[in-house]
Amino acid sequence: MSYNDYFRSSLLLHYSPSSSYSLGYNVEYWNKDEFWINALNLNYLLKRINTRNSQANLYFKSGLGVLYSDLKENEAKKEYVTTVNISADWETRSKFISYSSEYKKSEKIADLFVTKARLGFAPYKANYGKIHTWLMYELSHMNSDNKDFTSSAILRLFKSTNLFETGIDENKNFLFNYIKRF
């Protein structure tokens, strides 16, 4: 999984030994704060609700790793970092809603709280094996950002085991996300 926006770029590789959890390795670079994070991750599915027409998920995600910064203002150059995330989503074939809260904390450099909420809809219902299209609106907030909230418009396409997202926020910053499942 590759996630890229104005604040950070990340790559997450993970393996799911069962349908309820995955173990992985995450690499992130935070642009403005100029630091790298290398962390081991555990993602756990707390609850899944499947109905005839929808699916809902509740996840707990965590990480433990090392943060490295070469920014002159940072006295410490390398320190431990932890990540905790709670996220939930609900979707049908034509509607989508999600929410995520993530907290990253290191000894002195990182103290980040990021929240994101998304609403989306599919302009058409595609059959199995075809390209599925979603139009989404995202509202996000990060405690270290000077703005209260940032709005983004996102186009999501997926087919088979590939998911691609591109979008732009109100400040004309681009995002690009790609997920490949094997």
Short mmCIF file of N, CA and C in Angstrom, two decimals:
data_model
loop_
_atom_site.label_atom_id
_atom_site.label_comp_id
_atom_site.label_asym_id
_atom_site.label_seq_id
_atom_site.Cartn_x
_atom_site.Cartn_y
_atom_site.Cartn_z
N MET A 1 0.85 -1.17 0.00
CA MET A 1 0.00 0.00 0.00
C MET A 1 0.89 1.23 0.00
N SER A 2 0.60 2.13 -0.91
CA SER A 2 1.36 3.37 -1.01
C SER A 2 0.40 4.53 -0.83
N TYR A 3 0.69 5.39 0.16
CA TYR A 3 -0.13 6.57 0.43
C TYR A 3 0.76 7.81 0.32
N ASN A 4 0.30 8.79 -0.45
CA ASN A 4 1.10 9.99 -0.68
C ASN A 4 0.20 11.21 -0.71
N ASP A 5 0.47 12.16 0.20
CA ASP A 5 -0.24 13.43 0.18
C ASP A 5 0.74 14.53 0.54
N TYR A 6 0.22 15.70 0.81
CA TYR A 6 1.06 16.86 1.08
C TYR A 6 1.93 16.67 2.31
N PHE A 7 1.43 15.96 3.33
CA PHE A 7 2.15 15.81 4.59
C PHE A 7 3.17 14.69 4.58
N ARG A 8 2.79 13.55 3.99
CA ARG A 8 3.68 12.39 4.08
C ARG A 8 3.54 11.46 2.89
N SER A 9 4.57 10.66 2.72
CA SER A 9 4.56 9.56 1.75
C SER A 9 4.87 8.30 2.54
N SER A 10 4.12 7.24 2.28
CA SER A 10 4.34 6.01 3.03
C SER A 10 4.17 4.79 2.15
N LEU A 11 4.83 3.73 2.57
CA LEU A 11 4.72 2.43 1.91
C LEU A 11 4.54 1.39 3.00
N LEU A 12 3.47 0.63 2.92
CA LEU A 12 3.17 -0.41 3.90
C LEU A 12 3.10 -1.75 3.17
N LEU A 13 3.94 -2.67 3.60
CA LEU A 13 3.89 -4.05 3.12
C LEU A 13 3.42 -4.89 4.28
N HIS A 14 2.38 -5.68 4.06
CA HIS A 14 1.92 -6.51 5.16
C HIS A 14 1.39 -7.84 4.67
N TYR A 15 1.37 -8.78 5.59
CA TYR A 15 0.93 -10.14 5.33
C TYR A 15 -0.19 -10.48 6.31
N SER A 16 -1.25 -11.11 5.81
CA SER A 16 -2.39 -11.48 6.64
C SER A 16 -2.43 -12.99 6.86
N PRO A 17 -1.94 -13.47 8.00
CA PRO A 17 -2.03 -14.90 8.28
C PRO A 17 -3.47 -15.39 8.45
N SER A 18 -4.37 -14.47 8.81
CA SER A 18 -5.79 -14.80 8.92
C SER A 18 -6.60 -13.59 8.47
N SER A 19 -7.90 -13.76 8.42
CA SER A 19 -8.75 -12.64 7.99
C SER A 19 -8.92 -11.59 9.08
N SER A 20 -8.44 -11.85 10.30
CA SER A 20 -8.66 -10.90 11.39
C SER A 20 -7.45 -10.03 11.72
N TYR A 21 -6.24 -10.36 11.20
CA TYR A 21 -5.11 -9.50 11.50
C TYR A 21 -4.04 -9.60 10.42
N SER A 22 -3.17 -8.60 10.41
CA SER A 22 -2.02 -8.61 9.51
C SER A 22 -0.81 -8.04 10.23
N LEU A 23 0.35 -8.49 9.81
CA LEU A 23 1.63 -8.02 10.32
C LEU A 23 2.36 -7.35 9.17
N GLY A 24 3.02 -6.22 9.45
CA GLY A 24 3.64 -5.52 8.33
C GLY A 24 4.81 -4.65 8.72
N TYR A 25 5.35 -4.03 7.69
CA TYR A 25 6.47 -3.10 7.83
C TYR A 25 6.09 -1.82 7.11
N ASN A 26 6.24 -0.69 7.79
CA ASN A 26 5.83 0.61 7.25
C ASN A 26 7.03 1.55 7.20
N VAL A 27 7.18 2.25 6.07
CA VAL A 27 8.19 3.29 5.91
C VAL A 27 7.44 4.57 5.56
N GLU A 28 7.72 5.66 6.29
CA GLU A 28 7.06 6.95 6.03
C GLU A 28 8.10 8.07 5.99
N TYR A 29 7.82 9.05 5.14
CA TYR A 29 8.61 10.28 5.16
C TYR A 29 7.64 11.45 5.34
N TRP A 30 7.87 12.26 6.37
CA TRP A 30 7.04 13.43 6.65
C TRP A 30 7.73 14.65 6.06
N ASN A 31 7.12 15.25 5.05
CA ASN A 31 7.73 16.32 4.25
C ASN A 31 8.09 17.57 5.06
N LYS A 32 7.12 18.15 5.70
CA LYS A 32 7.33 19.42 6.40
C LYS A 32 8.28 19.27 7.60
N ASP A 33 8.11 18.17 8.34
CA ASP A 33 8.91 17.95 9.54
C ASP A 33 10.24 17.25 9.24
N GLU A 34 10.41 16.80 8.02
CA GLU A 34 11.65 16.18 7.54
C GLU A 34 12.14 15.05 8.42
N PHE A 35 11.29 14.03 8.60
CA PHE A 35 11.76 12.84 9.30
C PHE A 35 11.22 11.58 8.65
N TRP A 36 11.96 10.49 8.87
CA TRP A 36 11.61 9.16 8.40
C TRP A 36 11.13 8.33 9.57
N ILE A 37 10.16 7.45 9.31
CA ILE A 37 9.73 6.46 10.29
C ILE A 37 9.83 5.08 9.64
N ASN A 38 10.46 4.16 10.32
CA ASN A 38 10.50 2.75 9.95
C ASN A 38 9.88 1.99 11.10
N ALA A 39 8.79 1.25 10.85
CA ALA A 39 8.06 0.63 11.95
C ALA A 39 7.48 -0.72 11.57
N LEU A 40 7.36 -1.58 12.55
CA LEU A 40 6.62 -2.83 12.42
C LEU A 40 5.18 -2.53 12.80
N ASN A 41 4.24 -3.12 12.08
CA ASN A 41 2.83 -2.83 12.29
C ASN A 41 2.02 -4.08 12.58
N LEU A 42 0.99 -3.90 13.38
CA LEU A 42 -0.02 -4.92 13.62
C LEU A 42 -1.37 -4.27 13.33
N ASN A 43 -2.13 -4.84 12.42
CA ASN A 43 -3.47 -4.37 12.10
C ASN A 43 -4.44 -5.47 12.53
N TYR A 44 -5.45 -5.10 13.29
CA TYR A 44 -6.39 -6.08 13.81
C TYR A 44 -7.83 -5.67 13.51
N LEU A 45 -8.57 -6.58 12.92
CA LEU A 45 -9.99 -6.37 12.64
C LEU A 45 -10.77 -6.67 13.90
N LEU A 46 -11.28 -5.62 14.56
CA LEU A 46 -12.03 -5.79 15.80
C LEU A 46 -13.43 -6.35 15.54
N LYS A 47 -14.08 -5.87 14.47
CA LYS A 47 -15.45 -6.30 14.19
C LYS A 47 -15.75 -6.10 12.71
N ARG A 48 -16.40 -7.08 12.12
CA ARG A 48 -16.90 -6.96 10.75
C ARG A 48 -18.37 -7.36 10.76
N ILE A 49 -19.18 -6.54 10.12
CA ILE A 49 -20.60 -6.83 10.01
C ILE A 49 -20.94 -6.92 8.53
N ASN A 50 -21.30 -8.11 8.09
CA ASN A 50 -21.74 -8.31 6.71
C ASN A 50 -23.24 -8.48 6.69
N THR A 51 -23.88 -7.72 5.82
CA THR A 51 -25.31 -7.91 5.58
C THR A 51 -25.47 -8.24 4.10
N ARG A 52 -26.67 -8.44 3.70
CA ARG A 52 -26.93 -8.76 2.28
C ARG A 52 -26.47 -7.63 1.36
N ASN A 53 -26.57 -6.36 1.82
CA ASN A 53 -26.27 -5.22 0.95
C ASN A 53 -25.14 -4.32 1.42
N SER A 54 -24.48 -4.65 2.53
CA SER A 54 -23.43 -3.76 3.02
C SER A 54 -22.39 -4.52 3.83
N GLN A 55 -21.30 -3.81 4.11
CA GLN A 55 -20.26 -4.34 4.99
C GLN A 55 -19.73 -3.19 5.83
N ALA A 56 -19.50 -3.47 7.12
CA ALA A 56 -18.92 -2.48 8.03
C ALA A 56 -17.73 -3.12 8.73
N ASN A 57 -16.69 -2.32 8.98
CA ASN A 57 -15.47 -2.81 9.61
C ASN A 57 -15.01 -1.84 10.68
N LEU A 58 -14.42 -2.39 11.74
CA LEU A 58 -13.79 -1.60 12.79
C LEU A 58 -12.39 -2.18 13.01
N TYR A 59 -11.36 -1.33 12.86
CA TYR A 59 -9.97 -1.77 12.94
C TYR A 59 -9.22 -1.07 14.07
N PHE A 60 -8.27 -1.81 14.64
CA PHE A 60 -7.26 -1.25 15.53
C PHE A 60 -5.91 -1.51 14.86
N LYS A 61 -5.13 -0.45 14.69
CA LYS A 61 -3.83 -0.57 14.03
C LYS A 61 -2.77 0.02 14.95
N SER A 62 -1.61 -0.62 15.00
CA SER A 62 -0.56 -0.11 15.87
C SER A 62 0.80 -0.31 15.20
N GLY A 63 1.76 0.48 15.66
CA GLY A 63 3.10 0.36 15.12
C GLY A 63 4.14 0.75 16.15
N LEU A 64 5.31 0.16 16.02
CA LEU A 64 6.45 0.47 16.87
C LEU A 64 7.68 0.49 15.99
N GLY A 65 8.44 1.58 16.07
CA GLY A 65 9.60 1.68 15.21
C GLY A 65 10.56 2.77 15.62
N VAL A 66 11.34 3.20 14.64
CA VAL A 66 12.37 4.20 14.85
C VAL A 66 12.09 5.40 13.94
N LEU A 67 12.22 6.59 14.50
CA LEU A 67 12.10 7.84 13.76
C LEU A 67 13.51 8.41 13.61
N TYR A 68 13.82 8.85 12.39
CA TYR A 68 15.14 9.46 12.15
C TYR A 68 14.93 10.83 11.51
N SER A 69 15.59 11.85 12.06
CA SER A 69 15.50 13.20 11.52
C SER A 69 16.89 13.78 11.35
N ASP A 70 17.13 14.45 10.22
CA ASP A 70 18.39 15.16 10.05
C ASP A 70 18.17 16.68 10.05
N LEU A 71 16.98 17.10 10.51
CA LEU A 71 16.66 18.51 10.62
C LEU A 71 17.49 19.13 11.73
N LYS A 72 18.14 20.23 11.45
CA LYS A 72 19.04 20.87 12.42
C LYS A 72 18.34 21.25 13.72
N GLU A 73 17.06 21.65 13.65
CA GLU A 73 16.33 22.09 14.84
C GLU A 73 16.10 20.96 15.84
N ASN A 74 16.15 19.71 15.36
CA ASN A 74 15.91 18.57 16.24
C ASN A 74 17.20 18.15 16.92
N GLU A 75 17.21 18.26 18.24
CA GLU A 75 18.37 17.87 19.02
C GLU A 75 18.62 16.36 18.89
N ALA A 76 17.55 15.58 19.05
CA ALA A 76 17.65 14.13 18.89
C ALA A 76 17.57 13.81 17.40
N LYS A 77 18.36 12.88 16.96
CA LYS A 77 18.35 12.50 15.54
C LYS A 77 17.63 11.17 15.32
N LYS A 78 17.62 10.34 16.34
CA LYS A 78 16.99 9.03 16.23
C LYS A 78 16.30 8.71 17.55
N GLU A 79 15.02 8.31 17.46
CA GLU A 79 14.29 7.95 18.66
C GLU A 79 13.17 6.97 18.33
N TYR A 80 12.65 6.30 19.35
CA TYR A 80 11.56 5.35 19.16
C TYR A 80 10.26 6.11 18.91
N VAL A 81 9.39 5.48 18.11
CA VAL A 81 8.08 6.07 17.81
C VAL A 81 7.02 4.98 17.89
N THR A 82 5.84 5.36 18.40
CA THR A 82 4.71 4.44 18.44
C THR A 82 3.54 5.07 17.68
N THR A 83 2.71 4.21 17.13
CA THR A 83 1.52 4.64 16.39
C THR A 83 0.32 3.85 16.88
N VAL A 84 -0.80 4.53 17.07
CA VAL A 84 -2.06 3.89 17.41
C VAL A 84 -3.13 4.47 16.49
N ASN A 85 -3.96 3.61 15.92
CA ASN A 85 -4.98 4.05 14.97
C ASN A 85 -6.26 3.26 15.20
N ILE A 86 -7.37 3.97 15.21
CA ILE A 86 -8.70 3.35 15.20
C ILE A 86 -9.40 3.84 13.93
N SER A 87 -9.92 2.90 13.16
CA SER A 87 -10.62 3.31 11.94
C SER A 87 -11.86 2.44 11.73
N ALA A 88 -12.83 3.02 11.06
CA ALA A 88 -14.08 2.33 10.79
C ALA A 88 -14.56 2.72 9.40
N ASP A 89 -15.27 1.80 8.75
CA ASP A 89 -15.87 2.11 7.46
C ASP A 89 -17.16 1.31 7.29
N TRP A 90 -18.00 1.83 6.42
CA TRP A 90 -19.24 1.17 6.04
C TRP A 90 -19.45 1.45 4.57
N GLU A 91 -19.84 0.40 3.83
CA GLU A 91 -20.09 0.61 2.40
C GLU A 91 -21.14 -0.34 1.85
N THR A 92 -21.79 0.17 0.83
CA THR A 92 -22.66 -0.63 -0.01
C THR A 92 -22.03 -0.60 -1.41
N ARG A 93 -22.73 -1.04 -2.40
CA ARG A 93 -22.17 -0.96 -3.76
C ARG A 93 -22.22 0.46 -4.31
N SER A 94 -22.94 1.37 -3.62
CA SER A 94 -23.02 2.73 -4.14
C SER A 94 -22.72 3.83 -3.12
N LYS A 95 -22.56 3.48 -1.84
CA LYS A 95 -22.29 4.48 -0.81
C LYS A 95 -21.10 4.04 0.05
N PHE A 96 -20.36 5.05 0.57
CA PHE A 96 -19.18 4.76 1.37
C PHE A 96 -19.01 5.84 2.43
N ILE A 97 -18.65 5.43 3.63
CA ILE A 97 -18.31 6.38 4.70
C ILE A 97 -17.19 5.75 5.52
N SER A 98 -16.23 6.59 5.94
CA SER A 98 -15.14 6.07 6.79
C SER A 98 -14.66 7.16 7.73
N TYR A 99 -14.01 6.71 8.80
CA TYR A 99 -13.42 7.61 9.78
C TYR A 99 -12.15 6.96 10.31
N SER A 100 -11.12 7.78 10.53
CA SER A 100 -9.86 7.28 11.05
C SER A 100 -9.23 8.31 11.98
N SER A 101 -8.73 7.84 13.14
CA SER A 101 -7.96 8.68 14.06
C SER A 101 -6.63 7.98 14.29
N GLU A 102 -5.55 8.72 14.09
CA GLU A 102 -4.21 8.14 14.23
C GLU A 102 -3.36 9.06 15.10
N TYR A 103 -2.63 8.44 16.03
CA TYR A 103 -1.74 9.19 16.91
C TYR A 103 -0.34 8.61 16.78
N LYS A 104 0.64 9.48 16.49
CA LYS A 104 2.06 9.11 16.41
C LYS A 104 2.81 9.90 17.45
N LYS A 105 3.62 9.19 18.23
CA LYS A 105 4.36 9.84 19.31
C LYS A 105 5.76 9.26 19.40
N SER A 106 6.73 10.16 19.40
CA SER A 106 8.11 9.78 19.69
C SER A 106 8.55 10.53 20.93
N GLU A 107 9.78 10.35 21.34
CA GLU A 107 10.25 10.97 22.57
C GLU A 107 10.18 12.50 22.51
N LYS A 108 10.73 13.12 21.47
CA LYS A 108 10.76 14.59 21.39
C LYS A 108 10.29 15.16 20.05
N ILE A 109 10.44 14.43 18.97
CA ILE A 109 10.23 15.00 17.64
C ILE A 109 8.78 14.95 17.18
N ALA A 110 8.14 13.80 17.27
CA ALA A 110 6.79 13.64 16.72
C ALA A 110 5.74 13.58 17.83
N ASP A 111 4.70 14.37 17.66
CA ASP A 111 3.52 14.34 18.50
C ASP A 111 2.36 14.72 17.59
N LEU A 112 1.89 13.75 16.79
CA LEU A 112 0.96 14.02 15.71
C LEU A 112 -0.37 13.29 15.93
N PHE A 113 -1.45 14.02 15.75
CA PHE A 113 -2.79 13.44 15.80
C PHE A 113 -3.49 13.80 14.50
N VAL A 114 -3.84 12.78 13.72
CA VAL A 114 -4.45 12.98 12.40
C VAL A 114 -5.82 12.32 12.39
N THR A 115 -6.85 13.07 11.99
CA THR A 115 -8.18 12.50 11.82
C THR A 115 -8.62 12.72 10.38
N LYS A 116 -9.34 11.74 9.85
CA LYS A 116 -9.86 11.83 8.49
C LYS A 116 -11.25 11.22 8.45
N ALA A 117 -12.14 11.87 7.73
CA ALA A 117 -13.48 11.34 7.48
C ALA A 117 -13.74 11.43 5.99
N ARG A 118 -14.36 10.40 5.45
CA ARG A 118 -14.67 10.37 4.01
C ARG A 118 -16.13 10.00 3.78
N LEU A 119 -16.69 10.64 2.77
CA LEU A 119 -18.00 10.28 2.23
C LEU A 119 -17.81 10.03 0.74
N GLY A 120 -18.45 9.00 0.24
CA GLY A 120 -18.30 8.73 -1.19
C GLY A 120 -19.52 8.07 -1.77
N PHE A 121 -19.58 8.14 -3.10
CA PHE A 121 -20.65 7.44 -3.81
C PHE A 121 -20.10 6.95 -5.14
N ALA A 122 -20.71 5.90 -5.62
CA ALA A 122 -20.37 5.34 -6.93
C ALA A 122 -21.39 5.87 -7.94
N PRO A 123 -20.93 6.52 -9.01
CA PRO A 123 -21.87 7.05 -9.99
C PRO A 123 -22.57 5.96 -10.80
N TYR A 124 -22.06 4.74 -10.74
CA TYR A 124 -22.69 3.60 -11.41
C TYR A 124 -22.28 2.33 -10.65
N LYS A 125 -23.02 1.27 -10.82
CA LYS A 125 -22.68 -0.01 -10.21
C LYS A 125 -22.07 -0.90 -11.29
N ALA A 126 -20.80 -1.24 -11.09
CA ALA A 126 -20.10 -2.07 -12.06
C ALA A 126 -20.23 -3.54 -11.68
N ASN A 127 -20.24 -4.38 -12.68
CA ASN A 127 -20.28 -5.82 -12.46
C ASN A 127 -18.92 -6.32 -12.02
N TYR A 128 -18.90 -7.52 -11.48
CA TYR A 128 -17.66 -8.14 -11.04
C TYR A 128 -16.65 -8.20 -12.19
N GLY A 129 -15.39 -7.82 -11.90
CA GLY A 129 -14.35 -7.86 -12.92
C GLY A 129 -14.22 -6.58 -13.72
N LYS A 130 -15.13 -5.65 -13.55
CA LYS A 130 -15.09 -4.37 -14.27
C LYS A 130 -14.46 -3.30 -13.38
N ILE A 131 -14.20 -2.12 -13.95
CA ILE A 131 -13.64 -1.01 -13.19
C ILE A 131 -14.75 -0.35 -12.37
N HIS A 132 -14.50 -0.22 -11.08
CA HIS A 132 -15.44 0.44 -10.16
C HIS A 132 -14.92 1.85 -9.90
N THR A 133 -15.81 2.82 -9.94
CA THR A 133 -15.45 4.22 -9.77
C THR A 133 -16.18 4.79 -8.56
N TRP A 134 -15.43 5.54 -7.75
CA TRP A 134 -16.00 6.22 -6.60
C TRP A 134 -15.58 7.68 -6.62
N LEU A 135 -16.50 8.57 -6.28
CA LEU A 135 -16.20 9.98 -6.07
C LEU A 135 -16.32 10.23 -4.57
N MET A 136 -15.25 10.82 -3.99
CA MET A 136 -15.21 10.96 -2.53
C MET A 136 -14.85 12.37 -2.10
N TYR A 137 -15.34 12.71 -0.94
CA TYR A 137 -14.99 13.96 -0.27
C TYR A 137 -14.33 13.58 1.04
N GLU A 138 -13.15 14.17 1.32
CA GLU A 138 -12.44 13.89 2.56
C GLU A 138 -12.25 15.18 3.35
N LEU A 139 -12.48 15.09 4.63
CA LEU A 139 -12.23 16.19 5.55
C LEU A 139 -11.18 15.68 6.54
N SER A 140 -10.06 16.39 6.64
CA SER A 140 -8.98 15.92 7.51
C SER A 140 -8.47 17.04 8.41
N HIS A 141 -7.85 16.64 9.49
CA HIS A 141 -7.25 17.59 10.43
C HIS A 141 -5.99 16.97 11.01
N MET A 142 -4.95 17.78 11.14
CA MET A 142 -3.72 17.36 11.80
C MET A 142 -3.35 18.42 12.83
N ASN A 143 -3.03 17.99 14.04
CA ASN A 143 -2.80 18.94 15.12
C ASN A 143 -1.62 19.87 14.86
N SER A 144 -0.63 19.48 14.06
CA SER A 144 0.53 20.34 13.82
C SER A 144 0.31 21.30 12.63
N ASP A 145 -0.80 21.14 11.92
CA ASP A 145 -1.10 22.01 10.78
C ASP A 145 -1.73 23.30 11.30
N ASN A 146 -1.50 24.39 10.62
CA ASN A 146 -2.05 25.68 11.04
C ASN A 146 -3.54 25.83 10.72
N LYS A 147 -4.05 25.03 9.78
CA LYS A 147 -5.46 25.11 9.42
C LYS A 147 -6.30 24.21 10.33
N ASP A 148 -7.54 24.58 10.48
CA ASP A 148 -8.42 23.73 11.28
C ASP A 148 -8.71 22.41 10.56
N PHE A 149 -9.26 22.51 9.34
CA PHE A 149 -9.61 21.33 8.57
C PHE A 149 -9.20 21.54 7.12
N THR A 150 -8.95 20.45 6.43
CA THR A 150 -8.62 20.51 5.01
C THR A 150 -9.59 19.62 4.26
N SER A 151 -10.18 20.14 3.18
CA SER A 151 -11.10 19.39 2.33
C SER A 151 -10.38 18.89 1.10
N SER A 152 -10.74 17.68 0.67
CA SER A 152 -10.15 17.10 -0.54
C SER A 152 -11.23 16.43 -1.38
N ALA A 153 -11.07 16.49 -2.69
CA ALA A 153 -11.90 15.75 -3.63
C ALA A 153 -11.05 14.59 -4.15
N ILE A 154 -11.61 13.39 -4.14
CA ILE A 154 -10.84 12.19 -4.47
C ILE A 154 -11.60 11.34 -5.48
N LEU A 155 -10.87 10.83 -6.46
CA LEU A 155 -11.38 9.87 -7.42
C LEU A 155 -10.75 8.53 -7.09
N ARG A 156 -11.57 7.53 -6.81
CA ARG A 156 -11.09 6.17 -6.52
C ARG A 156 -11.53 5.24 -7.64
N LEU A 157 -10.59 4.47 -8.13
CA LEU A 157 -10.87 3.44 -9.13
C LEU A 157 -10.33 2.11 -8.59
N PHE A 158 -11.11 1.05 -8.75
CA PHE A 158 -10.54 -0.24 -8.43
C PHE A 158 -11.08 -1.32 -9.35
N LYS A 159 -10.21 -2.28 -9.58
CA LYS A 159 -10.54 -3.43 -10.39
C LYS A 159 -9.74 -4.60 -9.86
N SER A 160 -10.43 -5.69 -9.62
CA SER A 160 -9.77 -6.89 -9.14
C SER A 160 -9.05 -6.60 -7.83
N THR A 161 -7.74 -6.74 -7.78
CA THR A 161 -6.97 -6.53 -6.55
C THR A 161 -6.20 -5.22 -6.55
N ASN A 162 -6.56 -4.29 -7.42
CA ASN A 162 -5.89 -3.00 -7.53
C ASN A 162 -6.83 -1.87 -7.16
N LEU A 163 -6.35 -0.96 -6.31
CA LEU A 163 -7.11 0.23 -5.93
C LEU A 163 -6.22 1.44 -6.15
N PHE A 164 -6.72 2.42 -6.88
CA PHE A 164 -5.97 3.63 -7.22
C PHE A 164 -6.80 4.83 -6.80
N GLU A 165 -6.18 5.79 -6.10
CA GLU A 165 -6.85 7.03 -5.73
C GLU A 165 -5.98 8.21 -6.13
N THR A 166 -6.63 9.23 -6.65
CA THR A 166 -5.96 10.49 -6.89
C THR A 166 -6.92 11.60 -6.47
N GLY A 167 -6.34 12.70 -6.02
CA GLY A 167 -7.20 13.78 -5.56
C GLY A 167 -6.44 15.07 -5.38
N ILE A 168 -7.19 16.08 -5.00
CA ILE A 168 -6.60 17.40 -4.77
C ILE A 168 -7.31 18.02 -3.58
N ASP A 169 -6.52 18.72 -2.74
CA ASP A 169 -7.15 19.38 -1.60
C ASP A 169 -7.40 20.85 -1.92
N GLU A 170 -8.00 21.56 -0.99
CA GLU A 170 -8.37 22.95 -1.21
C GLU A 170 -7.17 23.87 -1.41
N ASN A 171 -5.97 23.41 -1.02
CA ASN A 171 -4.75 24.19 -1.22
C ASN A 171 -4.01 23.79 -2.49
N LYS A 172 -4.67 23.00 -3.33
CA LYS A 172 -4.12 22.51 -4.60
C LYS A 172 -2.95 21.56 -4.41
N ASN A 173 -2.93 20.84 -3.29
CA ASN A 173 -1.96 19.78 -3.06
C ASN A 173 -2.56 18.47 -3.55
N PHE A 174 -1.75 17.68 -4.24
CA PHE A 174 -2.22 16.42 -4.81
C PHE A 174 -2.01 15.27 -3.85
N LEU A 175 -2.83 14.24 -4.02
CA LEU A 175 -2.61 12.98 -3.32
C LEU A 175 -2.68 11.85 -4.33
N PHE A 176 -1.96 10.79 -4.01
CA PHE A 176 -1.92 9.61 -4.86
C PHE A 176 -1.77 8.40 -3.96
N ASN A 177 -2.70 7.47 -4.04
CA ASN A 177 -2.65 6.25 -3.24
C ASN A 177 -2.83 5.05 -4.16
N TYR A 178 -2.12 3.98 -3.85
CA TYR A 178 -2.23 2.75 -4.63
C TYR A 178 -2.14 1.55 -3.68
N ILE A 179 -3.06 0.62 -3.85
CA ILE A 179 -3.07 -0.60 -3.05
C ILE A 179 -3.13 -1.79 -4.01
N LYS A 180 -2.25 -2.73 -3.79
CA LYS A 180 -2.24 -3.99 -4.55
C LYS A 180 -2.33 -5.12 -3.56
N ARG A 181 -3.30 -5.98 -3.75
CA ARG A 181 -3.46 -7.16 -2.88
C ARG A 181 -3.06 -8.40 -3.66
N PHE A 182 -2.32 -9.26 -2.99
CA PHE A 182 -1.86 -10.51 -3.63
C PHE A 182 -2.56 -11.69 -3.01
#
